[in-house]
Structures are given as structure tokens and as C-alpha cells.
Coordinates of C-alpha atoms in Angstrom, one line a residue:
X1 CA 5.6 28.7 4.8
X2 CA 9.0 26.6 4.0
X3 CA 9.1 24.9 1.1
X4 CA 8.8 21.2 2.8
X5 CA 5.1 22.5 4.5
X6 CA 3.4 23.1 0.7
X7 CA 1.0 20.7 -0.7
X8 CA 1.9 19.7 -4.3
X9 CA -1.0 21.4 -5.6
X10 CA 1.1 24.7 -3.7
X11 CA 4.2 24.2 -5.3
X12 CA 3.2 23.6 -8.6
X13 CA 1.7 27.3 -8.6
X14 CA 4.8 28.3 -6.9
X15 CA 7.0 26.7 -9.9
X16 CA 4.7 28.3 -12.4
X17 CA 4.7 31.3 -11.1
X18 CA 8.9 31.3 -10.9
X19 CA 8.6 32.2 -7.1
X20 CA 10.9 29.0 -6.8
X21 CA 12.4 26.5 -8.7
X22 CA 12.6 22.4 -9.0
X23 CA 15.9 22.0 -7.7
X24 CA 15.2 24.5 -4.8
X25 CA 12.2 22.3 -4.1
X26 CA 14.0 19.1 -4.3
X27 CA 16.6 20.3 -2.1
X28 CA 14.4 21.2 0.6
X29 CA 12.8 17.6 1.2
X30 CA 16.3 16.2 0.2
X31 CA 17.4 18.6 3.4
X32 CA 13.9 17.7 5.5
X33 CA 14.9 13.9 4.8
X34 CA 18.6 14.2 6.4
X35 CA 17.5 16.0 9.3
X36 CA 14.4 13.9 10.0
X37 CA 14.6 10.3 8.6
X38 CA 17.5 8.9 10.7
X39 CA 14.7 9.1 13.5
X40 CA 11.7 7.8 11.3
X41 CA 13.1 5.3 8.7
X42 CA 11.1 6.2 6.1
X43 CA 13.5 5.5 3.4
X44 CA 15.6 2.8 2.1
X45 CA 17.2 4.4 -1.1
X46 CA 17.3 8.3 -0.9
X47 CA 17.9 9.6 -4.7
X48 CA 19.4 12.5 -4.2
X49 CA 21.9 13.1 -7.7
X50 CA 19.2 11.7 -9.7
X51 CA 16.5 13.9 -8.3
X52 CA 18.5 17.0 -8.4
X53 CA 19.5 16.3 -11.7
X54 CA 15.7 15.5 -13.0
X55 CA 14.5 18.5 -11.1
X56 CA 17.4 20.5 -12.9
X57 CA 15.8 19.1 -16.5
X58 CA 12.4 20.4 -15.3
X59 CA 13.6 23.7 -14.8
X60 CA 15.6 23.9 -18.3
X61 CA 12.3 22.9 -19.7
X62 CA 10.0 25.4 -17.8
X63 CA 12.9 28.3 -18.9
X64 CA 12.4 27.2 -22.3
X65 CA 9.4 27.1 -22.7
X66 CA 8.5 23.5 -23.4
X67 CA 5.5 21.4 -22.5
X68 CA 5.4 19.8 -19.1
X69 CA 3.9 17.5 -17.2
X70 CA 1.5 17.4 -15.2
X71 CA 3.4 16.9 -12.1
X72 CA 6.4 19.0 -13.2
X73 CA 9.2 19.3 -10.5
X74 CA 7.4 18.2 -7.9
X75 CA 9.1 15.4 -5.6
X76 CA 7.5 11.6 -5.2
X77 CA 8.3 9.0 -3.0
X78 CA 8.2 5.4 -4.3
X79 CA 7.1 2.2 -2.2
X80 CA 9.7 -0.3 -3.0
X81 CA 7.9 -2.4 -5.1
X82 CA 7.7 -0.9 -8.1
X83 CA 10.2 -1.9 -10.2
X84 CA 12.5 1.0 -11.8
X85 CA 15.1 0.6 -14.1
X86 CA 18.6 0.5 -12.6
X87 CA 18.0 1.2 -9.2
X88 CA 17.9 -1.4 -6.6
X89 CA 14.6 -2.8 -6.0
X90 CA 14.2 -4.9 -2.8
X91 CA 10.5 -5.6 -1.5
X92 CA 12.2 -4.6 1.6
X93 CA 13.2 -8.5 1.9
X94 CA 16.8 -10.2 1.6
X95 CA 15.5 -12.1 -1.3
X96 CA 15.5 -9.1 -3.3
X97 CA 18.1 -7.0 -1.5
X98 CA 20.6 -6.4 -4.7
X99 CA 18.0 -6.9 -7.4
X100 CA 18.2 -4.4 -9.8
X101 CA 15.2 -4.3 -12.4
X102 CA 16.2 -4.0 -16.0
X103 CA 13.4 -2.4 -16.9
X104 CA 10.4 0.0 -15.0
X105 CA 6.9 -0.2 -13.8
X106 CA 4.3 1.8 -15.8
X107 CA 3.5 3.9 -13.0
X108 CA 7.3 4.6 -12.9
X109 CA 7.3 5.7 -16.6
X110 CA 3.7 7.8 -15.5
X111 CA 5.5 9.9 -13.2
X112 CA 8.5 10.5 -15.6
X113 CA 6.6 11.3 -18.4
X114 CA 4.7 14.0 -16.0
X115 CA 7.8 15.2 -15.0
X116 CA 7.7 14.1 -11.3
X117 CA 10.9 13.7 -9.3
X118 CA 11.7 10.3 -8.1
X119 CA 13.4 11.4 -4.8
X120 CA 13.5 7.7 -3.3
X121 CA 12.3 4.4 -2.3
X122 CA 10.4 3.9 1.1
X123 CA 10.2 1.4 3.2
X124 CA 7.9 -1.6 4.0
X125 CA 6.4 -4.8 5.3
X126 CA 8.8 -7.5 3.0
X127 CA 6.7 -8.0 -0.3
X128 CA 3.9 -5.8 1.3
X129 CA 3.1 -8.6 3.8
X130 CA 2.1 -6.9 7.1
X131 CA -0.1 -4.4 9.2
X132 CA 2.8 -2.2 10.6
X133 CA 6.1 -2.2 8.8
X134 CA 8.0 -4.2 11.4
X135 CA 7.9 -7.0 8.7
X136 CA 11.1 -5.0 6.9
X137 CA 14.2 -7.2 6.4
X138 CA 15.9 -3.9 6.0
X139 CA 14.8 -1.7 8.6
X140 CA 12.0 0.0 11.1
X141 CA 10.0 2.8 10.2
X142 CA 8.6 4.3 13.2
X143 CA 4.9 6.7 13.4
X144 CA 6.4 10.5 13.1
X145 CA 3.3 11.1 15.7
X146 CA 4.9 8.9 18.2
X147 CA 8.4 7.2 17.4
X148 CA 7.7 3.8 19.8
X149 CA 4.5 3.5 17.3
X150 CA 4.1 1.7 14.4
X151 CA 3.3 3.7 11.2
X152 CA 1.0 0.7 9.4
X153 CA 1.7 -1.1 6.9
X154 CA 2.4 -2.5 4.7
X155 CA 2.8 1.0 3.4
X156 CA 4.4 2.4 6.1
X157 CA 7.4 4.2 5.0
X158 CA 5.0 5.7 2.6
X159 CA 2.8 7.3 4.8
X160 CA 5.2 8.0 7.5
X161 CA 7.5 10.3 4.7
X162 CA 4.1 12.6 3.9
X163 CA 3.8 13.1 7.8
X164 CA 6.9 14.0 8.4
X165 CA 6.8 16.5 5.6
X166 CA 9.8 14.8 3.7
X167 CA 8.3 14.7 0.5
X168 CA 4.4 15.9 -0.6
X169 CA 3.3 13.0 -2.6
X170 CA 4.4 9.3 -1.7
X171 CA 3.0 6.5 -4.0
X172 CA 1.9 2.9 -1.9
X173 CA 0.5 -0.2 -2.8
X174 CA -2.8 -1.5 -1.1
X175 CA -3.8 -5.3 -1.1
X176 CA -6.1 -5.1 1.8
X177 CA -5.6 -2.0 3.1
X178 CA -2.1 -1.1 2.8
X179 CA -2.3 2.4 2.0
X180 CA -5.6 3.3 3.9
X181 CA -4.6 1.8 7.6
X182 CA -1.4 3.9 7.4
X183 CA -2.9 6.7 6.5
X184 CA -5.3 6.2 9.1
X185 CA -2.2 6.3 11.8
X186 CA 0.1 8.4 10.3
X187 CA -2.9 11.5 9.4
X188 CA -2.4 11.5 6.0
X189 CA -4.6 10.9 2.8
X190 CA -4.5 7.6 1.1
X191 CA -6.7 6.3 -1.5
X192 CA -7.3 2.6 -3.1
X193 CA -8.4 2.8 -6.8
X194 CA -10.3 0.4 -8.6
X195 CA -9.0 -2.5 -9.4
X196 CA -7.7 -2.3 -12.7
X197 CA -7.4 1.7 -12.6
X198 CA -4.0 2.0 -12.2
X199 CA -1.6 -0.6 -14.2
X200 CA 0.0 -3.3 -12.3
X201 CA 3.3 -4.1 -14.8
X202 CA 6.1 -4.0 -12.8
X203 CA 4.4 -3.8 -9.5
X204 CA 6.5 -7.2 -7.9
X205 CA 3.2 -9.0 -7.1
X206 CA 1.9 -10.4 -3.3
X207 CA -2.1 -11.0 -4.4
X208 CA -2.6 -10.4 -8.3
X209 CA -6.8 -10.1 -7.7
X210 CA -6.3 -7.5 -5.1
X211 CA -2.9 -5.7 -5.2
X212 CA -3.6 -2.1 -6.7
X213 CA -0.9 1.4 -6.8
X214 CA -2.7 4.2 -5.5
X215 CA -1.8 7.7 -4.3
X216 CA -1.1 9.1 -1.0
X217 CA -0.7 12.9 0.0
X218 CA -1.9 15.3 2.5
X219 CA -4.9 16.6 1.1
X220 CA -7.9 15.5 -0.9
X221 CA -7.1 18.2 -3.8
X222 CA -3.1 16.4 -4.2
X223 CA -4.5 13.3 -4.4
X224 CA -6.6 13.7 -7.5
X225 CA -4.1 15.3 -8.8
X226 CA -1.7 12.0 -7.9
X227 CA -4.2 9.5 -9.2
X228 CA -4.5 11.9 -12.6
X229 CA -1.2 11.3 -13.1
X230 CA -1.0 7.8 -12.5
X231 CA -4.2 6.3 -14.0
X232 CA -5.2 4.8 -17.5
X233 CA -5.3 2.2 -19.6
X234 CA -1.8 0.0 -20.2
X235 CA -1.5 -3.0 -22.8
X236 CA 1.4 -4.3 -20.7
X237 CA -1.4 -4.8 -18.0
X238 CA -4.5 -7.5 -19.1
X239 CA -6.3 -6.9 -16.1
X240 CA -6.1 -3.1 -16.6
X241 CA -9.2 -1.1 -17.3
X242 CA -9.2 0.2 -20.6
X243 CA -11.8 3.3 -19.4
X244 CA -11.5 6.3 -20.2
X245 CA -9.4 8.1 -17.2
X246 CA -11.4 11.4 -15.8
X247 CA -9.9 14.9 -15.2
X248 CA -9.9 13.9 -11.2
X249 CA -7.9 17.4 -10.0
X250 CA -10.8 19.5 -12.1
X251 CA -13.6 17.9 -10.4
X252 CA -12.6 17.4 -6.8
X253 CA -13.6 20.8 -5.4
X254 CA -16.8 20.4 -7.1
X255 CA -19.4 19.5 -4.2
X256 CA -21.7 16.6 -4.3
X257 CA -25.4 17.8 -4.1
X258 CA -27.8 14.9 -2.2
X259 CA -25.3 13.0 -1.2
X260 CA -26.2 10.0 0.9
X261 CA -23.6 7.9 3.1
X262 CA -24.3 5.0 4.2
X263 CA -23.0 3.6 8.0
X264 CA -22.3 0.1 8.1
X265 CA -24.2 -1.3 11.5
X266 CA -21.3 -4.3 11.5
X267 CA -18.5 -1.6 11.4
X268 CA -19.6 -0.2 15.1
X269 CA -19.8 -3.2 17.6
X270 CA -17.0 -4.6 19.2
X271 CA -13.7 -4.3 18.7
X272 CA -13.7 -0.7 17.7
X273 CA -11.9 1.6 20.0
X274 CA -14.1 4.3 21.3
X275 CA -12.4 7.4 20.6
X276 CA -11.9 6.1 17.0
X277 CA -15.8 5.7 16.9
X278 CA -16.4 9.5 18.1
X279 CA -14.3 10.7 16.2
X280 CA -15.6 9.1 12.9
X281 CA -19.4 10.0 14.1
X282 CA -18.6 13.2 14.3
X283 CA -17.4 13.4 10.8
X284 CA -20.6 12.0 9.7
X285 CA -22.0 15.1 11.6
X286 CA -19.4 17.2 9.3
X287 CA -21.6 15.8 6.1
X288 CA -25.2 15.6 7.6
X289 CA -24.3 19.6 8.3
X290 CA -23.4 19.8 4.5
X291 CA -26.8 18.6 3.9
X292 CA -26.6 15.1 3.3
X293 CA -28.4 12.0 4.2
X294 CA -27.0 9.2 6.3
X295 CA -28.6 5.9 6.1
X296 CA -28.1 2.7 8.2
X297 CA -27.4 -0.4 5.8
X298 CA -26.2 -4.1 6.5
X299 CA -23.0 -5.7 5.0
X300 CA -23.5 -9.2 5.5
X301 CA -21.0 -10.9 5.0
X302 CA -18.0 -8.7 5.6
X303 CA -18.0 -10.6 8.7
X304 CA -15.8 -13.1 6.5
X305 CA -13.8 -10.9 4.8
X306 CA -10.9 -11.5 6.7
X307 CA -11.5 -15.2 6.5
X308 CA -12.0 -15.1 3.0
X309 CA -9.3 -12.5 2.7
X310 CA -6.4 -14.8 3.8
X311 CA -7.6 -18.1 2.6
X312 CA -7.3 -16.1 -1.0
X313 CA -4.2 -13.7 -0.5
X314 CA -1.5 -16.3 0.5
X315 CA -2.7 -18.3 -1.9
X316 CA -1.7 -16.3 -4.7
X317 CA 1.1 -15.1 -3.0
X318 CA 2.3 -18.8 -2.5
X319 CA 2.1 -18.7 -6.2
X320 CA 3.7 -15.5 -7.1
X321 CA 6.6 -16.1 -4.8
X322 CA 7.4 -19.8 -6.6
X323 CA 9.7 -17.9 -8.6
X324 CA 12.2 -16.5 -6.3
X325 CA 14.4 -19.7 -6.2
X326 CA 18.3 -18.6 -6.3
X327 CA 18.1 -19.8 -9.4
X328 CA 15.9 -17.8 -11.9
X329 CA 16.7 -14.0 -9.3
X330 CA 17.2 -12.9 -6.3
X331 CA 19.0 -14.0 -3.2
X332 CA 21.1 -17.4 -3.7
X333 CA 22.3 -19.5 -0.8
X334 CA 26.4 -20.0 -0.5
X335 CA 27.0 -23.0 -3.2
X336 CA 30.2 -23.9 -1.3
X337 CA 28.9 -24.1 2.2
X338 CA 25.9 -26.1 0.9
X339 CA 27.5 -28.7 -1.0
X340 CA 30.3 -29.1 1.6
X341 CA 27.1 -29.5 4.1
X342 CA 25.5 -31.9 1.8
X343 CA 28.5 -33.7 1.5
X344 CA 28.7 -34.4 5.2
X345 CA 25.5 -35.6 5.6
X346 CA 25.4 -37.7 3.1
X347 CA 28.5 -39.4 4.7
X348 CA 27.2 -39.6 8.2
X349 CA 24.0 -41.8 6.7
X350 CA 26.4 -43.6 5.0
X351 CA 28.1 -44.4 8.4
X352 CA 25.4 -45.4 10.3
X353 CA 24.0 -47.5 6.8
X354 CA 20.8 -45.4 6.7
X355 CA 19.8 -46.4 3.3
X356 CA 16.6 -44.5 4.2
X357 CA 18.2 -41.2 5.0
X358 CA 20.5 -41.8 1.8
X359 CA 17.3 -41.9 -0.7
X360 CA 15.5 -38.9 1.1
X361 CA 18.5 -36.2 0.8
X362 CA 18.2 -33.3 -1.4
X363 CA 20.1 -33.2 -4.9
X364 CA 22.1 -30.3 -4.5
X365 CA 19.6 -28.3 -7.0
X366 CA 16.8 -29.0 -4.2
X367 CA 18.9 -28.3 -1.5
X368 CA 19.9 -24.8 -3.1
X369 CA 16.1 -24.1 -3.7
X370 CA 15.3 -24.5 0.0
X371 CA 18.2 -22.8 2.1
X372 CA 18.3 -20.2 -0.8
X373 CA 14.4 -19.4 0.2
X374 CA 15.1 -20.5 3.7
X375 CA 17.6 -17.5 3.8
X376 CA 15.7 -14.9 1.4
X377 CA 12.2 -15.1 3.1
X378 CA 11.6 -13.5 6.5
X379 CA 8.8 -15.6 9.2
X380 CA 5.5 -13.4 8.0
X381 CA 6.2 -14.4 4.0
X382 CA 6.7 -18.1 5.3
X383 CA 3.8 -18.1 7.4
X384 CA 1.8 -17.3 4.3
X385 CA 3.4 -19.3 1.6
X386 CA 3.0 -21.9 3.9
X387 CA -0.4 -21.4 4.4
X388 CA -0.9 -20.6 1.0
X389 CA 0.4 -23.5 -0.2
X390 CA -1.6 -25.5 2.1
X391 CA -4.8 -24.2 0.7
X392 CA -4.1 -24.8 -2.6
X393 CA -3.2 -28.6 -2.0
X394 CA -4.8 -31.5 -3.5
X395 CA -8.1 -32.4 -0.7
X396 CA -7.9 -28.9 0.6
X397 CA -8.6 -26.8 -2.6
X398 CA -12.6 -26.7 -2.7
X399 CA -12.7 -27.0 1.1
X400 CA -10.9 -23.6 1.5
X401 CA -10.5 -21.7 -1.6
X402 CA -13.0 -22.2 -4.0
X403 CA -15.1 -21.5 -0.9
X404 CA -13.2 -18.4 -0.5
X405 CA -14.0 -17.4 -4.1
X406 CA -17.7 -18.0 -3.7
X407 CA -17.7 -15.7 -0.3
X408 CA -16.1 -13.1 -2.5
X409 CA -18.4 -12.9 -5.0
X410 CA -21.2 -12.5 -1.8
X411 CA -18.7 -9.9 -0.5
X412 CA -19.1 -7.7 -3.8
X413 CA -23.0 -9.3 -4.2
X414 CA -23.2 -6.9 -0.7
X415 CA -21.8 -4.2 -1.8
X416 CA -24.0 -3.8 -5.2
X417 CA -27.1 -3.9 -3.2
X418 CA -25.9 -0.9 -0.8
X419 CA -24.7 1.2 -3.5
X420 CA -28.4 1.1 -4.8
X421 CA -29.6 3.0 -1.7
X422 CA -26.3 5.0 -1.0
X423 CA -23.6 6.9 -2.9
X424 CA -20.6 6.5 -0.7
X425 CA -19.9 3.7 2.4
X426 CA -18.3 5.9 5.4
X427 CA -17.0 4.2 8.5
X428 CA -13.3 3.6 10.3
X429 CA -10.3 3.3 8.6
X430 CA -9.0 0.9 11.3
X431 CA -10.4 -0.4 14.6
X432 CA -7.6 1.6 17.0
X433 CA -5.3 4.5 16.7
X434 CA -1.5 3.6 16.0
X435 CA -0.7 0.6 18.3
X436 CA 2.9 0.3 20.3
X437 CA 6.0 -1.3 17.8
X438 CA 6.3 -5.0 18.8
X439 CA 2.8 -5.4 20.8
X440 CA 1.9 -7.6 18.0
X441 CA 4.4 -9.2 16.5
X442 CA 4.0 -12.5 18.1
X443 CA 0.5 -12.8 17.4
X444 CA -0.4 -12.9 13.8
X445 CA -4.1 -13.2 14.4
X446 CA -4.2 -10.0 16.3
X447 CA -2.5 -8.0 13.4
X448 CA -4.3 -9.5 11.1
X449 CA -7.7 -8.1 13.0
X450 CA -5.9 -4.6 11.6
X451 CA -7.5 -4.8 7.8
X452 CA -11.0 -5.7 9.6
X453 CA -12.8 -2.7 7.8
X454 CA -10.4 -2.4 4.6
X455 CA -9.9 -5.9 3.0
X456 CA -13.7 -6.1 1.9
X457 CA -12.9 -3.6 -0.7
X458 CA -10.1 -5.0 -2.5
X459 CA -12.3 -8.0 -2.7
X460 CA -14.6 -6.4 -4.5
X461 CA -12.8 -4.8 -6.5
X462 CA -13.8 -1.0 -5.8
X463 CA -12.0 2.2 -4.6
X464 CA -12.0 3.2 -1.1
X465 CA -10.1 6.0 1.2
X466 CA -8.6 6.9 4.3
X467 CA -8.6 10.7 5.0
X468 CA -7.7 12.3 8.5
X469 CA -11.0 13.2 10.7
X470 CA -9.9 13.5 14.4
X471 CA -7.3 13.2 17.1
X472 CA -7.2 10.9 20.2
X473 CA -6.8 12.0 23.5
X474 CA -3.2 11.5 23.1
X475 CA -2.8 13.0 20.4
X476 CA -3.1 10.1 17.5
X477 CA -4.6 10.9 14.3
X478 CA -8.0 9.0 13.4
X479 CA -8.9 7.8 9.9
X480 CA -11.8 8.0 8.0
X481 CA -13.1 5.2 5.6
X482 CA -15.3 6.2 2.7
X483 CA -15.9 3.6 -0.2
X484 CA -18.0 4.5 -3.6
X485 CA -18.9 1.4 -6.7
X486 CA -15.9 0.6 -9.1
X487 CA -14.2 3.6 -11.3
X488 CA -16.2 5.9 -8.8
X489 CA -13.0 7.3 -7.5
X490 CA -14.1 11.3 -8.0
X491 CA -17.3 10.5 -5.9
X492 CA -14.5 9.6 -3.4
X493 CA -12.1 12.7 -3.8
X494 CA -15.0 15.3 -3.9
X495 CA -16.3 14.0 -0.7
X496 CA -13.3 14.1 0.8
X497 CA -12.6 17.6 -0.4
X498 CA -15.9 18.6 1.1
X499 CA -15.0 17.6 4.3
X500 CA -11.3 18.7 4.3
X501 CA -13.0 22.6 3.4
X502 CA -15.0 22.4 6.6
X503 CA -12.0 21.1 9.5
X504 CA -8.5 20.9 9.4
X505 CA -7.8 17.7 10.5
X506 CA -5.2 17.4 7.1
X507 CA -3.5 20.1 8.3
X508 CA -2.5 18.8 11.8
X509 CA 1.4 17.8 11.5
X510 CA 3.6 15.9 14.2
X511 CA 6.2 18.2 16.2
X512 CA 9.2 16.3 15.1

């Protein structure tokens, strides 16, 4: 087996053991990433001094004897979100293309202090807006299963990196589904914690109710292992959970005894591809074989999830993205171009005595604030700081988003009765396979339609995940959804280990 093929949990017994070393490791998805990427696009920022020279410092340690972490020397991939201390950080938007953060993201210092190796920053939909990654101001990622796919978003670089065997863990960020949808096309394992499981300081923000940092990987067992290293309680964080934060990778291979899964009756009617539908029945199969109990239960009002879902997301977002100006950070207009612009209009209203024109021009602060977010901002983050906005406005507020709030607390309401009867919620990940790049680009509606099955949990609050369960006729991977109550996250990893022990779907890999 080469070195890029082993799961983390592989190669940390490999590194213990001596059989290899950090910067042998590292060099081997540094090598995978040259060969491969150019044709994927995974990456925007490839690390490569600074991950041979932290993998170098893990290997010192390890020969000296000192106390490691508990990912030592094992390479991560970073979604480009999170901010990290002297290296550009860019939302994968113009706005943000030479921002470098003075500081990092909790999650960043996490992986540090458990001796991970920061090998790079993937790519994304701009401020994690999007289904499908095409929403990138810097770039395509393309599906390693089929390059004229998409790979989901908005995490796509993230998941597209673990299929192409570039790296073995890839962290991504999931406001409505935005690590479980690409995991769902690209065959990989992603999981969404709890809100409030994994700190949010220095995550650059879209939705602050439902953003959330979560692991992604190829199998069940390197996922707890991921979240392990990831979770707990941060100060920096008020909305953090200040929980205790279980041993997740010494429970997962223990198996859940009575365990009743619940199928969603609203999750199988139209709209779902059929393959996708086989394909997760038959994993149900997988767990009625295991001996346990499936049980048909109703959901509502997830039939307004995506309703409520983007009534409350680009609101916040519309809010969160006030800030990026040209004058506080990020990407500022050309001063010169614009006053000289300014200038000329002002003297053509002059000219033709428009005293009205004159009195409705921009001061030149104004005018910098709009071209400055005119040029920073891609259409998809306009389209929902618009609509955002527009929401929020005075005679629209309780019409449309206190509304939305209400729905949402029916949304959770749901999901507290169904946990009564059931243990986890199983169903698709997404209602089709990976979809054709640009077949839905010009209809936002459609994309949208992607988070159908996903956004309901980041509404409520509670951890859900994607993990491979089946291959379409040709030859796209299929996604399976399981969600369990808030902080229930090793309910979800031991289920998911369960299954991964009896198929192989995990193990299926694109010919590249």
C-alpha cells in the first residue's frame, strides 16, 4: 500500500511503529498533490516548506522521546476559511484575496497543538456560499470521480482532496450541508457536529446560527479520531458548548445494541433520483441485517426547511459581510480611478444643470464602499446580501424572518419528538449523484433544491453525516445521511463504523 492510500488511523501506527516517518508521509501527499491537483483544483495554497518543516519537528519529537499529539505527523487539509496566522486567507473571493489574518482560528491552534500538518488550503464556494464549488473567485475544483462534475460545495475542494488521496484528513465547514453533500458526491466521510461542538473563533462567518467546523476523512474510524482532535469547549467562542468532549476514536468500533433508525416518509417522494433511493434502501438493509429496527416517522415541517433556511442564512450573512467595506479589510477599489470617475460625473450634471443628479451623487467615501464591494463580491454573495438585506428591512422583518425563526423552532420541535421513538434519522445525503459543472449555475433555485435533506439539521442545531453507501450505474458514489439529538455525535460515528465493517463502499477510490 503507498503511503498516499493509508487512512490516518494507518499511518499513525505506521509512525509509531518507525516503519516511516512524518516528512516521508508529508512528502508523499505533497508528491500525490503535484501529480494530481493541476487536473482537480483542489487547492489554492499548497504548504509545502511549512509542512515539511512541521512534519520534520514531529519527527525530532517522536526521536526524543517527547509527548505528542494526538494527530502527530499526520497531514490536514484546511478549507479556506479558517483564519491562520500569516498565511493568506481568502474565502475563495477577491474581497479577501491578499488578506492575511494576524492571528489563527482555534481549530487551527487544535490541530497544532496535536501535532497535525497543515499541508494547505482548499478550495471553495466564495465565503462558503454554494452547492458545487463553481462559486470560487479563484478557481474550479472538479469531482476526482468524473472531472466535467461538480465536487459540492461549498466544501468542495475539501472533499474532492480526500478522494483523490491527496491528503487523509481534510477539515470543511457546513452551514447547511456543506460538508455532507460533498461527501455524498465525492465518496468520502463527512460529518456536521453540533452546533457549538467545535469552536467557531476565527472561522470568517456566512450564517453565525448554523455555520459549524467539522471533520472529513475516508472512514468512520478517522473521523472520530478528527473530531477528537478538534472538539471542546473555547472561551473565545460564546456560543461554544462548554460539555465535556468524549474519547470519540475509543468508542467508535464499539457497536450499538437495539438500534432503531428511523426513515423519514418526506425524504422518499419526488425529486429523489432513483438509484440514490436504492442504494440508500439497501443500506438500511445493511443495519436491519445487524439487527436493528427501522421505523417509519413523519418530519413535518422539513418541507420548509429550505424556505426557512434562506430567509434566515442571507440574513445573517447580509450582516456578517457589512464589514468588508475597503475600508476596515479586504479588497479596496482604485482611489484614483474612482475620484477621477466621480469627478466627471459630477461635471456632466453640472452641464446639463441637473441639480437633482448633483444632490444624489455619492461622497467619495460612499462611492468607495460600493465599487469596492461591487468589485470584491462575486453574483451568488450579491444575490444573498441582497436578499438578505431585503428581509431584514423595516415592513419586511416579521413578514419573513421572525416567521422564519418561528418555523425553526417547529423544525427542531420535529426533530425532539422523533428522537423519542428513534436513535438515529437515516435517509439521502442529497437528492442526485454529482450533477454536470455549469448545469446549474444559471438557476439558483435548482441548486439550492441541493441542501433539500441537509439544511434541517443545522437548523436544529444537531449533528448529522454523510458516509459512502453505493455506486450509480455510472459509476458515482451515493451518500448516506444519518442524523442523532445534539452532542450525540458517537451514536453517529459507531453507526457508521458498523456499516463501514460490513461493505466497502469507503474503500472505492476514483482511477485518476
Amino acid at each position: 500500500m503507498a503511503l498516499y492510500e493509508a487512512s490516518a488511523t494507518q499511518l499513525l501506527s505506521q509512525l509509531a511503529s518507525g516503519e516511516v516517518t512524518s516528512v516521508e508521509v508529508t512528502q508523499a501527499c505533497l508528491d500525490r498533490i503535484r501529480q494530481h491537483d493541476p487536473a482537480v483544483g483542489a487547492f489554492l495554497k499548497v504548504m509545502d516548506e511549512k509542512a515539511l518543516a512541521q512534519a520534520a519537528e514531529v519527527d525530532r519529537k517522536r526521536t526524543a522521546g517527547e509527548e505528542l499529539g494526538l494527530l502527530a505527523g499526520v497531514p490536514v487539509a484546511v478549507k479556506d476559511l479558517l483564519c491562520t496566522e500569516g498565511e493568506v486567507t481568502t474565502c475563495a473571493s477577491k474581497m479577501l484575496e491578499n488578506f492575511v489574518p494576524p492571528y489563527s482560528s482555534t481549530v487551527i491552534k487544535k490541530l497544532e497543538a496535536a501535532d497535525a500538518v497543515i499541508i494547505g488550503k482548499t478550495n471553495m464556494d466564495e465565503f462558503a456560499m454554494g452547492g458545487s464549488t463553481e462559486n470560487s473567485a479563484l478557481g474550479k475544483t472538479r469531482n476526482p470521480w468524473n472531472n466535467d462534475l461538480v465536487p459540492g460545495g461549498s466544501s468542495g475542494g475539501a472533499a474532492a482532496c480526500l478522494a483523490a488521496q491527496m491528503v487523509p484528513l481534510s477539515i470543511g465547514t457546513d452551514t447547511g450541508g456543506s460538508i455532507r453533500q460533498p461527501a455524498s458526491f465525492c465518496g468520502v466521510v463527512g460529518l456536521k457536529p453540533t452546533y457549538g461542538r467545535v469552536s467557531r473563533f476565527g472561522l470568517i462567518a456566512f450564517a453565525s446560527s448554523l455555520d459549524q467546523v467539522g471533520p472529513m476523512a475516508r472512514t468512520a474510524e478517522d473521523t472520530a479520531l478528527f473530531l477528537e482532535a478538534m472538539s471542546g469547549h473555547d472561551p473565545q467562542d460564546s456560543t461554544s458548548a462548554n460539555v465535556a468532549c468524549p474519547l470519540f476514536s475509543k468508542s467508535v468500533d464499539q457497536p450499538l445494541e437495539g438500534l432503531r433508525i428511523g426513515l423519514v416518509k418526506e425524504h422518499f417522494g419526488d425529486g429523489l433520483d432513483g438509484e440514490v433511493e436504492k442504494a440508500v434502501r439497501e443500506a438500511v438493509a445493511v443495519y436491519e441485517k445487524l439487527g436493528a429496527k427501522v421505523v417509519d416517522i413523519s418530519l413535518p415541517h422539513n418541507k420548509y426547511g429550505i424556505a426557512t433556511y434562506y430567509i434566515i442564512a442571507p440574513s445573517e450573512a447580509s450582516s456578517n459581510l457589512a464589514r468588508f467595506d475597503g475600508a476596515h479589510y479586504g479588497h479596496r477599489c482604485d482611489e484614483a480611478a474612482m475620484l477621477e470617475a466621480l469627478q466627471k460625473e459630477k461635471e456632466a450634471f453640472v452641464a446639463a444643470g441637473d441639480e437633482v443628479g448633483l444632490k444624489r451623487m455619492d461622497t467619495p467615501l460612499i462611492r468607495m464602499y460600493r465599487q469596492s464591494r461591487a468589485e470584491g463580491f462575486g453574483p451568488e454573495v450579491k444575490r444573498r446580501i441582497m436578499l438578505g438585506t431585503y428581509t431584514l428591512s423595516a415592513g419586511y422583518y416579521d413578514a419573513f424572518y421572525l416567521k422564519a425563526l418561528k418555523v425553526r423552532r417547529l423544525i427542531r420541535e420535529d426533530y425532539d419528538k422523533a428522537f423519542k421513538a428513534v436513535d438515529v434519522i437515516v435517509g439521502p445525503t442529497a437528492p442526485n449523484p454529482a450533477f454536470a459543472a455549469g448545469s446549474k449555475t444559471n438557476d439558483p433555485l435548482a441548486m439550492y433544491l441541493e441542501d433539500l435533506y441537509t439544511v434541517t439539521a443545522n437548523l436544529a442545531g444537531i449533528p448529522a453525516i454523510s458516509i459512502p453507501c453505493g455506486m450509480t450505474s455510472g459509476g458515482l458514489p451515493v451518500g448516506l445521511h444519518m442524523q442523532a439529538p445534539a452532542l450525540e455525535e458517537d451514536r453517529l460515528l459507531r453507526a457508521a463504523y458498523m456499516f463501514q465493517k460490513e461493505t466497502d463502499w469507503h474503500a472505492k477510490t476514483p482511477s485518476l
